Amino acid sequence: MKVTLSWLREFAPDIDGDPVELCETLSALGLAVEEMDVVGEIVDGVVLAKVLDLRPHPDADKIQLVDVDQGDGQPLQVCCGAFNMSVGDLVPFATIGTVMPNGMEIAQRELRGQTSNGMCCSGAEIGLTSDEDGILILNDRVVDGAELGQQLASAIGVEPDILWDLEVNANRPDAMSVAGVARDLAAVLGVEFRFPDYEITTADESVDGLLDIVVDDPTLCGRFVATVLRNVTVGESPVWMQERLIQLGMRPINSIVDISNYVMLELGQPNHTFDLGTVPNGKLTVRRAKDGETLVTLDEVERSLKSNDGVICAESGEIVSLAGVMGGASTEISDSTTDVLVEMAWWDPPSISRTVKRLNLPSEASTRFRRGADYGENIVRAMHRFIQLVAESGVTAVAGLVDVPGKTPDRSPVTVRVAKINGLLGTSLSAAEMVAHIEPIGFECGNVSDETIEVVIPTWRWDTTTETDIAEEVGRMFGYENIERTVPKGEDAGGLSQYQKDRRLVREVLTGVGCDETLPMPFLAPGDLAKAGLPEDGVSLTNPLHAEESILRTSLLPGQLKAIAYNQSHRNPDVRFFEIDHVFLPSGEGDPLPDEREYLAVALAGEEAPAAVAILDLLDRALALPNLQLKTDRVAGLHPTRAAEVVVAGRPRGYVGEVDPAVLEAYGVDGRVAWLELDLGALLDGPHGNRKYRPVSKFPSSDIDLAFVLTDDVAASQVEASLRKGGGDLLVGLELFDVYRGQGVDEGSRSLAYRLRFQAKDRTLTDDEVGQARQSCIDQVAKKTGASLRA
Amino acid sequence: MSSASLTADLDAVLADANVRLAAAVDLDAVSALDAEFLGKKSAVTAAKKQLGQLDPADRKEVGQAINAARTTLEAEVAAARDRLAAGARQAQYEAERLDLSERLNEVRRGSLHLNTQARDRLEDVFVCMGFTVAEGPEVETAWYNFEALNIPEWHPARGSFDTIFVNLGEPEEVMLRSHTSPVQIRTMENTEPPIYIVAPGRTFRTDTADATHLPAFNQIEGLVIDRGITLGDLHGTIEAFVHAFFGGDVKTRLRPSYFPFTEPSAEFDISRDDGSWLELGGCGMVHPNVLHNCGIDPEQWQGFAFGFGIDRLAVMRYELDDIRELVNNDVRFLRQF
């Protein structure tokens, strides 16, 4: 909402002060100033001049030569690119030496051999109007007694004004008007606020019998006020009104539309005009639409309506207006209109909101109705203001108003507790002080005691209904800045959960081995999952911004592959990435939401599967996972012979290995990618981190090396399990130190060499004991895997 | 054998040893000389054996001379060893000289994402202020994202959230959360007051990605529900946070505003170095309808909530000129932090 200082002063003449300080005051009221401008300022040197002669430029088509009188009675030649002037017109004239608002200094110039001694100006060039086409003609604008050569500002009676663009919150319908902003500002500045008396003269003819207004749905329409205007001629509105509309961001259209908008901006009451000639018998009925009814709105679009929509229909039942949202084309004012029906109504905010949203038809009017327009005397005030303004162009209104009541909000007093308000705000105001804060903004207070106040909420605050709402008003007028700041102390200590601590630990481990954390957005393009060899069961979005961002990921793999491909295309082939973020698996039975989980992914570009296993082992040690096992398996998206399921304490928790080369090719990734993806949420919610103390033995240990030959279908983990079983408690160390294929080992087999360390807690092992343990290990491996000791 | 000739022999041995030890070029040579001058067949050992044949009157004096010679020889051998060991060590040092600025196979540490760094810093400040950290799903129902937050279906504020909806359930029933406030609702539904939480996480809007917008971005919200919590407590808490996070000389102010889920509502600003104000986030006293929706009695409990963007803090701190860098995952960007 934009307001100007001069317009505010029409309601509160004593508003004064430094404009920057007034900005702060407005912000502290909750009317944040988004922008402040000085408008109506005309630079010195621009004077009133008169066109004496117009003639073509001998050597140019797009400019003409103009003689102007700038006050000395002498013709002064200028070259001008506009052609809208006539001899005798009064125009703004920038004399030589004038510095224009855009910084240009006017100088004597030669234009194709002709001298130009100044510049005739458009409205935009002097910052007075937004009109850039043609020279501003001032014949009807000059004040009485103005003289040629006079500084323009005084010649046309323009004074600099301050314009504020305010951010008005949805709970402040009153501040969607100049008067409403003035009321707030006057209250906090402690100056008088009043509405002017709009004196109107009307025709002898009464409105009685001219109109027949029926409100069928009193919830939809809380009040319908109407009158009739006679002798309407549609022309241009006065320049002062156009200027104000332009300043507040509206485009002047014609005298009737401009007045309609002016009244809405000034008093916050949207209104609508019908060509009375198109409304048989002046009969209008307010009702809800029936599903499927249609209306061609003012913008010539046929709208299909639904049963919630509020409509106004004619005697025939034909819908002629979408109530509070947009009028119909069939009853629109035209050049041939002579009689006009003016409607000012109060519409139910939720109903208007639903219609606006469904038809996507926001407007200045509907924005005010959605927030709750004033359902009190302001409707009649606005009607009077309308009649007063049209009278200036010779239009007469008939006497009296049609005023049909519907249902408006309950205005019974709300009892507020002084202690509750102080308790919410952290203040210690007395009842009387609270009253003094809110009465100036229209909250009527009665039955004031030390404990309670009965408050009648003003009709222009539809959203305000409760004790808490009133507390906000007290706080707002008292000033949030005046409330003492305190810090509450809860009884419990703060802290991260174990899950959150462990997640940070995982991040530290991964950055410690050179992995950079990535955070791609969670959206995928259709086909991304299939390209990664994964099922296409991602949940789709209803209103995605792009098709490439229309699916929610079920795996972190596609996002990581895209990130790797991006970096490879920027000459960074070997990245180590990790990501901890949400994936969205298909919903469980009866669950309205996807099965959302937090996953961890590690992607090592240019590395092979064992690198990913090594990282898994690091995490295993960092988190003390119970019984981590790798189960060789076919895994969607991963290399068929280089992948395993990660099993922790018997439960599947993810996959490790290498990305399928076919998938890499589909994503344009070069080289190999070692891959680890874990259901981190399940992993960290499951048992882990249990570390037990084992006393360090004080007795010597014995090391033994064993090499086994085993076929490729036997996993090293099977051998290791057998060795551990065979060695029992005495086996305190086990390390694979060599893998050998080649001469001396059969094709399809390999040799695994282990170093075993035996040690007892309570004694030095004898050679016999070590020998027995060694044999037990060999036997166990042979029994479980069929592997023999390498010769 | 006379005592005089024995003494003379010892003097000759000492002189000989002195010359030859000084000439020794390696430790092996010193060991050989050690054996020769101090071993079983050495002159000193032989002299000792001959001691018994001497005149008893001379024995004491000669014995002392032999011992003195042995001590001298031992010291000289040890000195020769030390001299040569030091030389050998020095030679080793010279042979093993390395240029430590030759860096092959550099080990680099990975970087935490800027969002994570900012989030961790925020969490740490609030944890010190007695808060715990709550999390929740990114896909939500209309109840958690809107209705429980006092934003009914017709409310104009719903439109202003520019919600991204998900094709699950009835139309516009399931959505990507437009704020982390649903976590507040879930916490209040499941926890008895007092409640002191912050809820960081990703949120979504139908914003086309450009230099200053992303459709997915990160927020942190705080919620306190306790007895007798006031608007003054809200401002005091925000001030304490701002001092801890941005520095003690940064000022804060609250301006009245409107959110359906708080009443009274405010925007909070922080002061810039030049004295102007920067709008950081929104806040307010939790609306009684919201408390009621979560089964909390508004007559017994009051509270406040606040929220602001995390990405923006990272953008401000590092003066990023394009917020899309936060989701591009370009190592040239990631590794700077």
mmCIF file of N, CA and C in Angstrom, chain A residues 24 28 30 32 169 171 353-354 357 370 417 420 423-425 468-469 472 480-481 484-486 488 490 494-495 500 503-504 508 511 514-520 539-543 545 566-567 570 575 577 581 584 596, chain B residues 108-111 113 116 120 123-124 131 133 135 137-139 153-154 156 163 165-167 172 196 202 207 230-233 235-237 239 252-258 263-265 288 298-299 302 329-332 335:
data_model
loop_
_atom_site.group_PDB
_atom_site.id
_atom_site.type_symbol
_atom_site.label_atom_id
_atom_site.label_comp_id
_atom_site.label_asym_id
_atom_site.label_seq_id
_atom_site.Cartn_x
_atom_site.Cartn_y
_atom_site.Cartn_z
ATOM 1 N N GLU A 24 10.518 5.193 10.589
ATOM 2 C CA GLU A 24 10.752 4.342 11.753
ATOM 3 C C GLU A 24 9.454 4.156 12.536
ATOM 4 N N ALA A 28 7.569 0.661 13.245
ATOM 5 C CA ALA A 28 7.292 0.211 14.614
ATOM 6 C C ALA A 28 5.807 -0.077 14.820
ATOM 7 N N GLY A 30 4.203 -1.745 12.602
ATOM 8 C CA GLY A 30 3.941 -2.934 11.792
ATOM 9 C C GLY A 30 3.624 -2.585 10.351
ATOM 10 N N ALA A 32 5.754 -1.698 7.711
ATOM 11 C CA ALA A 32 7.152 -1.562 7.311
ATOM 12 C C ALA A 32 7.245 -0.752 6.022
ATOM 13 N N ASN A 169 0.370 -6.096 6.449
ATOM 14 C CA ASN A 169 0.152 -7.509 6.750
ATOM 15 C C ASN A 169 -1.305 -7.906 6.567
ATOM 16 N N ASN A 171 -3.426 -9.174 8.398
ATOM 17 C CA ASN A 171 -4.389 -8.917 9.472
ATOM 18 C C ASN A 171 -4.722 -7.427 9.600
ATOM 19 N N SER A 353 -11.928 -15.432 -0.807
ATOM 20 C CA SER A 353 -10.609 -16.067 -0.926
ATOM 21 C C SER A 353 -10.663 -17.328 -1.779
ATOM 22 N N ARG A 354 -11.685 -18.137 -1.542
ATOM 23 C CA ARG A 354 -11.774 -19.395 -2.294
ATOM 24 C C ARG A 354 -11.946 -19.112 -3.778
ATOM 25 N N LYS A 357 -8.745 -17.680 -5.365
ATOM 26 C CA LYS A 357 -7.712 -18.698 -5.489
ATOM 27 C C LYS A 357 -8.043 -19.661 -6.634
ATOM 28 N N ARG A 370 -10.763 -9.966 0.869
ATOM 29 C CA ARG A 370 -10.229 -11.198 1.463
ATOM 30 C C ARG A 370 -9.733 -10.948 2.876
ATOM 31 N N ARG A 417 -8.367 -9.713 30.097
ATOM 32 C CA ARG A 417 -7.792 -9.658 31.440
ATOM 33 C C ARG A 417 -6.480 -8.884 31.385
ATOM 34 N N LYS A 420 -3.510 -11.089 31.970
ATOM 35 C CA LYS A 420 -3.174 -11.989 30.857
ATOM 36 C C LYS A 420 -2.402 -11.226 29.774
ATOM 37 N N GLY A 423 0.927 -10.561 30.984
ATOM 38 C CA GLY A 423 1.644 -11.838 31.030
ATOM 39 C C GLY A 423 2.111 -12.283 29.653
ATOM 40 N N LEU A 424 1.368 -11.918 28.630
ATOM 41 C CA LEU A 424 1.789 -12.271 27.275
ATOM 42 C C LEU A 424 2.909 -11.357 26.788
ATOM 43 N N LEU A 425 2.770 -10.077 27.123
ATOM 44 C CA LEU A 425 3.714 -9.103 26.587
ATOM 45 C C LEU A 425 4.983 -8.997 27.430
ATOM 46 N N THR A 468 -6.097 -12.288 22.806
ATOM 47 C CA THR A 468 -4.703 -12.291 22.338
ATOM 48 C C THR A 468 -4.505 -11.244 21.241
ATOM 49 N N ASP A 469 -5.504 -11.154 20.344
ATOM 50 C CA ASP A 469 -5.423 -10.138 19.289
ATOM 51 C C ASP A 469 -5.321 -8.748 19.904
ATOM 52 N N GLU A 472 -1.990 -7.927 21.214
ATOM 53 C CA GLU A 472 -1.081 -7.473 20.169
ATOM 54 C C GLU A 472 -1.244 -5.973 19.918
ATOM 55 N N TYR A 480 6.876 -2.358 20.790
ATOM 56 C CA TYR A 480 7.633 -3.575 21.107
ATOM 57 C C TYR A 480 8.992 -3.220 21.693
ATOM 58 N N GLU A 481 9.536 -2.076 21.230
ATOM 59 C CA GLU A 481 10.878 -1.696 21.683
ATOM 60 C C GLU A 481 10.896 -1.280 23.151
ATOM 61 N N GLU A 484 10.704 -4.771 28.161
ATOM 62 C CA GLU A 484 11.989 -5.206 28.704
ATOM 63 C C GLU A 484 12.347 -6.602 28.191
ATOM 64 N N ARG A 485 13.610 -6.771 27.839
ATOM 65 C CA ARG A 485 14.064 -8.057 27.290
ATOM 66 C C ARG A 485 14.552 -8.960 28.418
ATOM 67 N N THR A 486 14.060 -10.171 28.416
ATOM 68 C CA THR A 486 14.433 -11.134 29.454
ATOM 69 C C THR A 486 14.752 -12.457 28.766
ATOM 70 N N PRO A 488 14.384 -16.505 29.221
ATOM 71 C CA PRO A 488 13.839 -17.586 30.040
ATOM 72 C C PRO A 488 14.867 -18.700 30.183
ATOM 73 N N GLY A 490 15.066 -22.709 30.873
ATOM 74 C CA GLY A 490 14.403 -23.985 31.090
ATOM 75 C C GLY A 490 15.131 -24.772 32.166
ATOM 76 N N GLY A 494 20.431 -28.156 27.504
ATOM 77 C CA GLY A 494 20.289 -28.415 26.078
ATOM 78 C C GLY A 494 21.282 -29.458 25.631
ATOM 79 N N GLY A 495 21.200 -29.855 24.380
ATOM 80 C CA GLY A 495 22.180 -30.810 23.875
ATOM 81 C C GLY A 495 21.743 -31.426 22.582
ATOM 82 N N GLN A 500 22.274 -37.211 16.606
ATOM 83 C CA GLN A 500 22.868 -36.021 15.989
ATOM 84 C C GLN A 500 24.376 -35.972 16.218
ATOM 85 N N ARG A 503 25.911 -38.510 13.835
ATOM 86 C CA ARG A 503 25.896 -38.032 12.445
ATOM 87 C C ARG A 503 27.053 -37.058 12.231
ATOM 88 N N ARG A 504 27.304 -36.217 13.229
ATOM 89 C CA ARG A 504 28.454 -35.312 13.110
ATOM 90 C C ARG A 504 29.762 -36.107 13.062
ATOM 91 N N GLU A 508 32.715 -36.140 10.280
ATOM 92 C CA GLU A 508 34.128 -35.892 10.583
ATOM 93 C C GLU A 508 35.014 -37.001 10.028
ATOM 94 N N THR A 511 35.157 -36.460 6.165
ATOM 95 C CA THR A 511 36.014 -35.353 5.728
ATOM 96 C C THR A 511 37.467 -35.691 6.037
ATOM 97 N N GLY A 514 39.203 -37.210 3.241
ATOM 98 C CA GLY A 514 39.250 -36.429 2.016
ATOM 99 C C GLY A 514 37.958 -36.375 1.229
ATOM 100 N N CYS A 515 36.842 -36.750 1.844
ATOM 101 C CA CYS A 515 35.566 -36.667 1.129
ATOM 102 C C CYS A 515 34.952 -35.280 1.348
ATOM 103 N N ASP A 516 34.485 -34.652 0.261
ATOM 104 C CA ASP A 516 33.792 -33.367 0.360
ATOM 105 C C ASP A 516 32.298 -33.611 0.485
ATOM 106 N N GLU A 517 31.668 -32.835 1.365
ATOM 107 C CA GLU A 517 30.232 -33.001 1.531
ATOM 108 C C GLU A 517 29.480 -32.256 0.433
ATOM 109 N N THR A 518 28.572 -32.957 -0.210
ATOM 110 C CA THR A 518 27.750 -32.363 -1.263
ATOM 111 C C THR A 518 26.311 -32.354 -0.783
ATOM 112 N N LEU A 519 25.512 -31.413 -1.295
ATOM 113 C CA LEU A 519 24.086 -31.381 -0.955
ATOM 114 C C LEU A 519 23.267 -31.058 -2.199
ATOM 115 N N PRO A 520 23.097 -32.013 -3.106
ATOM 116 C CA PRO A 520 22.234 -31.759 -4.260
ATOM 117 C C PRO A 520 20.790 -31.573 -3.790
ATOM 118 N N VAL A 539 8.051 -40.671 -5.778
ATOM 119 C CA VAL A 539 6.816 -39.884 -5.724
ATOM 120 C C VAL A 539 6.985 -38.647 -6.610
ATOM 121 N N SER A 540 5.921 -38.293 -7.359
ATOM 122 C CA SER A 540 6.035 -37.149 -8.257
ATOM 123 C C SER A 540 5.402 -35.913 -7.627
ATOM 124 N N LEU A 541 5.801 -34.748 -8.123
ATOM 125 C CA LEU A 541 5.292 -33.479 -7.623
ATOM 126 C C LEU A 541 4.116 -33.030 -8.490
ATOM 127 N N THR A 542 3.151 -32.337 -7.879
ATOM 128 C CA THR A 542 1.974 -31.873 -8.599
ATOM 129 C C THR A 542 2.306 -30.659 -9.451
ATOM 130 N N ASN A 543 3.077 -29.740 -8.883
ATOM 131 C CA ASN A 543 3.349 -28.478 -9.571
ATOM 132 C C ASN A 543 4.846 -28.191 -9.573
ATOM 133 N N LEU A 545 8.535 -26.975 -10.830
ATOM 134 C CA LEU A 545 8.951 -25.810 -11.618
ATOM 135 C C LEU A 545 9.436 -26.236 -12.993
ATOM 136 N N TYR A 566 29.194 -33.548 -13.515
ATOM 137 C CA TYR A 566 29.384 -32.091 -13.605
ATOM 138 C C TYR A 566 30.850 -31.733 -13.359
ATOM 139 N N ASN A 567 31.432 -32.318 -12.308
ATOM 140 C CA ASN A 567 32.818 -31.983 -11.992
ATOM 141 C C ASN A 567 33.800 -32.543 -13.011
ATOM 142 N N HIS A 570 34.182 -30.331 -15.748
ATOM 143 C CA HIS A 570 34.963 -29.143 -15.415
ATOM 144 C C HIS A 570 36.381 -29.528 -14.996
ATOM 145 N N VAL A 575 36.908 -37.007 -7.834
ATOM 146 C CA VAL A 575 36.378 -36.397 -6.619
ATOM 147 C C VAL A 575 35.997 -37.494 -5.625
ATOM 148 N N PHE A 577 33.204 -37.769 -2.800
ATOM 149 C CA PHE A 577 32.017 -37.062 -2.303
ATOM 150 C C PHE A 577 31.293 -37.878 -1.248
ATOM 151 N N ASP A 581 21.439 -37.206 3.554
ATOM 152 C CA ASP A 581 20.198 -36.480 3.287
ATOM 153 C C ASP A 581 19.028 -37.447 3.137
ATOM 154 N N PHE A 584 12.984 -40.589 -0.304
ATOM 155 C CA PHE A 584 11.534 -40.690 -0.130
ATOM 156 C C PHE A 584 11.061 -41.986 -0.787
ATOM 157 N N GLU A 596 10.052 -41.725 4.520
ATOM 158 C CA GLU A 596 11.182 -40.802 4.397
ATOM 159 C C GLU A 596 12.314 -41.265 5.298
ATOM 160 N N ARG B 108 44.446 -34.732 1.603
ATOM 161 C CA ARG B 108 43.643 -33.537 1.915
ATOM 162 C C ARG B 108 42.420 -33.922 2.738
ATOM 163 N N ARG B 109 42.025 -32.970 3.572
ATOM 164 C CA ARG B 109 40.824 -33.149 4.350
ATOM 165 C C ARG B 109 39.662 -32.715 3.487
ATOM 166 N N GLY B 110 38.532 -33.409 3.600
ATOM 167 C CA GLY B 110 37.345 -32.969 2.879
ATOM 168 C C GLY B 110 36.722 -31.774 3.576
ATOM 169 N N SER B 111 35.776 -31.159 2.881
ATOM 170 C CA SER B 111 35.092 -29.991 3.444
ATOM 171 C C SER B 111 33.655 -30.343 3.808
ATOM 172 N N HIS B 113 29.887 -29.146 3.923
ATOM 173 C CA HIS B 113 29.120 -28.190 3.117
ATOM 174 C C HIS B 113 28.834 -26.933 3.941
ATOM 175 N N THR B 116 25.927 -27.138 6.199
ATOM 176 C CA THR B 116 26.185 -27.928 7.401
ATOM 177 C C THR B 116 26.969 -27.098 8.408
ATOM 178 N N ASP B 120 25.519 -26.284 11.958
ATOM 179 C CA ASP B 120 26.218 -26.743 13.162
ATOM 180 C C ASP B 120 26.494 -25.577 14.106
ATOM 181 N N GLU B 123 23.226 -24.604 15.722
ATOM 182 C CA GLU B 123 22.827 -25.608 16.714
ATOM 183 C C GLU B 123 23.664 -25.466 17.979
ATOM 184 N N ASP B 124 24.956 -25.237 17.802
ATOM 185 C CA ASP B 124 25.842 -25.152 18.961
ATOM 186 C C ASP B 124 25.468 -23.977 19.856
ATOM 187 N N PHE B 131 18.696 -25.366 24.491
ATOM 188 C CA PHE B 131 17.759 -25.958 23.538
ATOM 189 C C PHE B 131 18.228 -27.344 23.110
ATOM 190 N N VAL B 133 17.688 -30.136 19.675
ATOM 191 C CA VAL B 133 17.494 -29.988 18.237
ATOM 192 C C VAL B 133 16.479 -31.022 17.770
ATOM 193 N N GLU B 135 13.973 -32.655 14.628
ATOM 194 C CA GLU B 135 13.933 -32.805 13.175
ATOM 195 C C GLU B 135 12.636 -33.475 12.765
ATOM 196 N N PRO B 137 10.033 -34.758 8.971
ATOM 197 C CA PRO B 137 10.026 -35.073 7.535
ATOM 198 C C PRO B 137 9.907 -33.831 6.655
ATOM 199 N N GLU B 138 10.405 -33.963 5.422
ATOM 200 C CA GLU B 138 10.334 -32.860 4.465
ATOM 201 C C GLU B 138 9.027 -32.898 3.679
ATOM 202 N N VAL B 139 8.412 -34.068 3.608
ATOM 203 C CA VAL B 139 7.089 -34.167 2.989
ATOM 204 C C VAL B 139 6.073 -34.190 4.124
ATOM 205 N N GLU B 153 -7.952 -23.707 5.188
ATOM 206 C CA GLU B 153 -7.870 -23.920 3.744
ATOM 207 C C GLU B 153 -8.113 -22.647 2.934
ATOM 208 N N TRP B 154 -8.986 -21.753 3.408
ATOM 209 C CA TRP B 154 -9.320 -20.556 2.615
ATOM 210 C C TRP B 154 -8.359 -19.402 2.875
ATOM 211 N N PRO B 156 -5.778 -16.501 3.055
ATOM 212 C CA PRO B 156 -4.915 -15.915 2.019
ATOM 213 C C PRO B 156 -3.443 -16.265 2.222
ATOM 214 N N THR B 163 3.366 -23.159 -2.288
ATOM 215 C CA THR B 163 3.668 -24.530 -1.898
ATOM 216 C C THR B 163 3.876 -25.448 -3.103
ATOM 217 N N PHE B 165 3.258 -29.128 -4.161
ATOM 218 C CA PHE B 165 2.452 -30.253 -3.710
ATOM 219 C C PHE B 165 2.968 -31.566 -4.288
ATOM 220 N N VAL B 166 2.594 -32.643 -3.602
ATOM 221 C CA VAL B 166 3.070 -33.978 -3.957
ATOM 222 C C VAL B 166 1.872 -34.811 -4.376
ATOM 223 N N ASN B 167 2.046 -35.643 -5.379
ATOM 224 C CA ASN B 167 0.940 -36.456 -5.874
ATOM 225 C C ASN B 167 0.691 -37.660 -4.964
ATOM 226 N N GLU B 172 -3.611 -31.389 -3.118
ATOM 227 C CA GLU B 172 -3.141 -30.393 -2.144
ATOM 228 C C GLU B 172 -3.216 -30.884 -0.695
ATOM 229 N N TYR B 196 11.885 -26.652 24.843
ATOM 230 C CA TYR B 196 12.873 -25.691 24.314
ATOM 231 C C TYR B 196 13.571 -26.369 23.137
ATOM 232 N N ARG B 202 15.432 -28.507 5.665
ATOM 233 C CA ARG B 202 15.169 -28.003 4.320
ATOM 234 C C ARG B 202 13.691 -27.683 4.158
ATOM 235 N N ASP B 207 9.938 -21.404 -6.145
ATOM 236 C CA ASP B 207 10.798 -20.322 -6.623
ATOM 237 C C ASP B 207 11.739 -20.888 -7.676
ATOM 238 N N THR B 230 6.926 -14.704 27.886
ATOM 239 C CA THR B 230 6.397 -13.427 27.399
ATOM 240 C C THR B 230 7.081 -12.995 26.100
ATOM 241 N N LEU B 231 6.495 -11.944 25.511
ATOM 242 C CA LEU B 231 7.111 -11.331 24.333
ATOM 243 C C LEU B 231 8.495 -10.775 24.692
ATOM 244 N N GLY B 232 8.644 -10.304 25.936
ATOM 245 C CA GLY B 232 9.953 -9.841 26.396
ATOM 246 C C GLY B 232 10.969 -10.979 26.422
ATOM 247 N N ASP B 233 10.505 -12.188 26.774
ATOM 248 C CA ASP B 233 11.390 -13.366 26.736
ATOM 249 C C ASP B 233 11.828 -13.666 25.307
ATOM 250 N N HIS B 235 12.121 -11.519 22.804
ATOM 251 C CA HIS B 235 13.127 -10.564 22.344
ATOM 252 C C HIS B 235 14.465 -10.799 23.049
ATOM 253 N N GLY B 236 14.410 -11.115 24.343
ATOM 254 C CA GLY B 236 15.640 -11.386 25.083
ATOM 255 C C GLY B 236 16.383 -12.593 24.529
ATOM 256 N N THR B 237 15.629 -13.624 24.156
ATOM 257 C CA THR B 237 16.246 -14.836 23.605
ATOM 258 C C THR B 237 16.888 -14.543 22.253
ATOM 259 N N GLU B 239 17.911 -11.682 21.223
ATOM 260 C CA GLU B 239 19.080 -10.828 21.455
ATOM 261 C C GLU B 239 20.276 -11.662 21.924
ATOM 262 N N THR B 252 19.424 -5.688 18.047
ATOM 263 C CA THR B 252 18.234 -6.325 17.484
ATOM 264 C C THR B 252 17.026 -5.419 17.697
ATOM 265 N N ARG B 253 16.034 -5.582 16.837
ATOM 266 C CA ARG B 253 14.757 -4.904 17.093
ATOM 267 C C ARG B 253 13.624 -5.792 16.575
ATOM 268 N N LEU B 254 12.473 -5.621 17.215
ATOM 269 C CA LEU B 254 11.263 -6.343 16.807
ATOM 270 C C LEU B 254 10.287 -5.337 16.215
ATOM 271 N N ARG B 255 9.701 -5.700 15.078
ATOM 272 C CA ARG B 255 8.655 -4.867 14.468
ATOM 273 C C ARG B 255 7.382 -5.682 14.366
ATOM 274 N N PRO B 256 6.218 -5.084 14.687
ATOM 275 C CA PRO B 256 4.968 -5.834 14.600
ATOM 276 C C PRO B 256 4.771 -6.382 13.184
ATOM 277 N N SER B 257 4.281 -7.596 13.107
ATOM 278 C CA SER B 257 4.042 -8.202 11.806
ATOM 279 C C SER B 257 2.870 -9.153 11.942
ATOM 280 N N TYR B 258 2.703 -10.020 10.986
ATOM 281 C CA TYR B 258 1.575 -10.934 11.044
ATOM 282 C C TYR B 258 1.969 -12.318 10.550
ATOM 283 N N GLU B 263 0.690 -14.745 17.723
ATOM 284 C CA GLU B 263 -0.093 -13.558 18.098
ATOM 285 C C GLU B 263 0.336 -13.154 19.502
ATOM 286 N N PRO B 264 0.946 -12.013 19.701
ATOM 287 C CA PRO B 264 1.424 -11.059 18.706
ATOM 288 C C PRO B 264 2.563 -11.638 17.855
ATOM 289 N N SER B 265 2.701 -11.054 16.650
ATOM 290 C CA SER B 265 3.743 -11.464 15.712
ATOM 291 C C SER B 265 4.710 -10.316 15.481
ATOM 292 N N PRO B 288 -2.849 -19.118 20.535
ATOM 293 C CA PRO B 288 -3.573 -20.076 21.388
ATOM 294 C C PRO B 288 -4.219 -21.199 20.575
ATOM 295 N N PRO B 298 -3.691 -23.312 26.603
ATOM 296 C CA PRO B 298 -3.095 -21.971 26.501
ATOM 297 C C PRO B 298 -3.228 -21.164 27.788
ATOM 298 N N GLU B 299 -4.095 -21.584 28.707
ATOM 299 C CA GLU B 299 -4.195 -20.869 29.977
ATOM 300 C C GLU B 299 -3.044 -21.255 30.909
ATOM 301 N N GLN B 302 2.438 -20.820 27.870
ATOM 302 C CA GLN B 302 2.611 -19.828 26.807
ATOM 303 C C GLN B 302 3.956 -20.093 26.170
ATOM 304 N N ASN B 329 27.438 -28.236 -6.172
ATOM 305 C CA ASN B 329 28.393 -29.270 -5.774
ATOM 306 C C ASN B 329 29.636 -29.291 -6.655
ATOM 307 N N ASP B 330 30.109 -28.115 -6.957
ATOM 308 C CA ASP B 330 31.337 -27.964 -7.733
ATOM 309 C C ASP B 330 32.504 -27.977 -6.741
ATOM 310 N N VAL B 331 33.446 -28.901 -6.924
ATOM 311 C CA VAL B 331 34.539 -29.008 -5.939
ATOM 312 C C VAL B 331 35.343 -27.714 -5.843
ATOM 313 N N ARG B 332 35.343 -26.954 -6.929
ATOM 314 C CA ARG B 332 36.091 -25.686 -6.873
ATOM 315 C C ARG B 332 35.449 -24.727 -5.867
ATOM 316 N N ARG B 335 35.575 -26.889 -1.906
ATOM 317 C CA ARG B 335 36.861 -26.999 -1.211
ATOM 318 C C ARG B 335 37.375 -25.679 -0.667
#
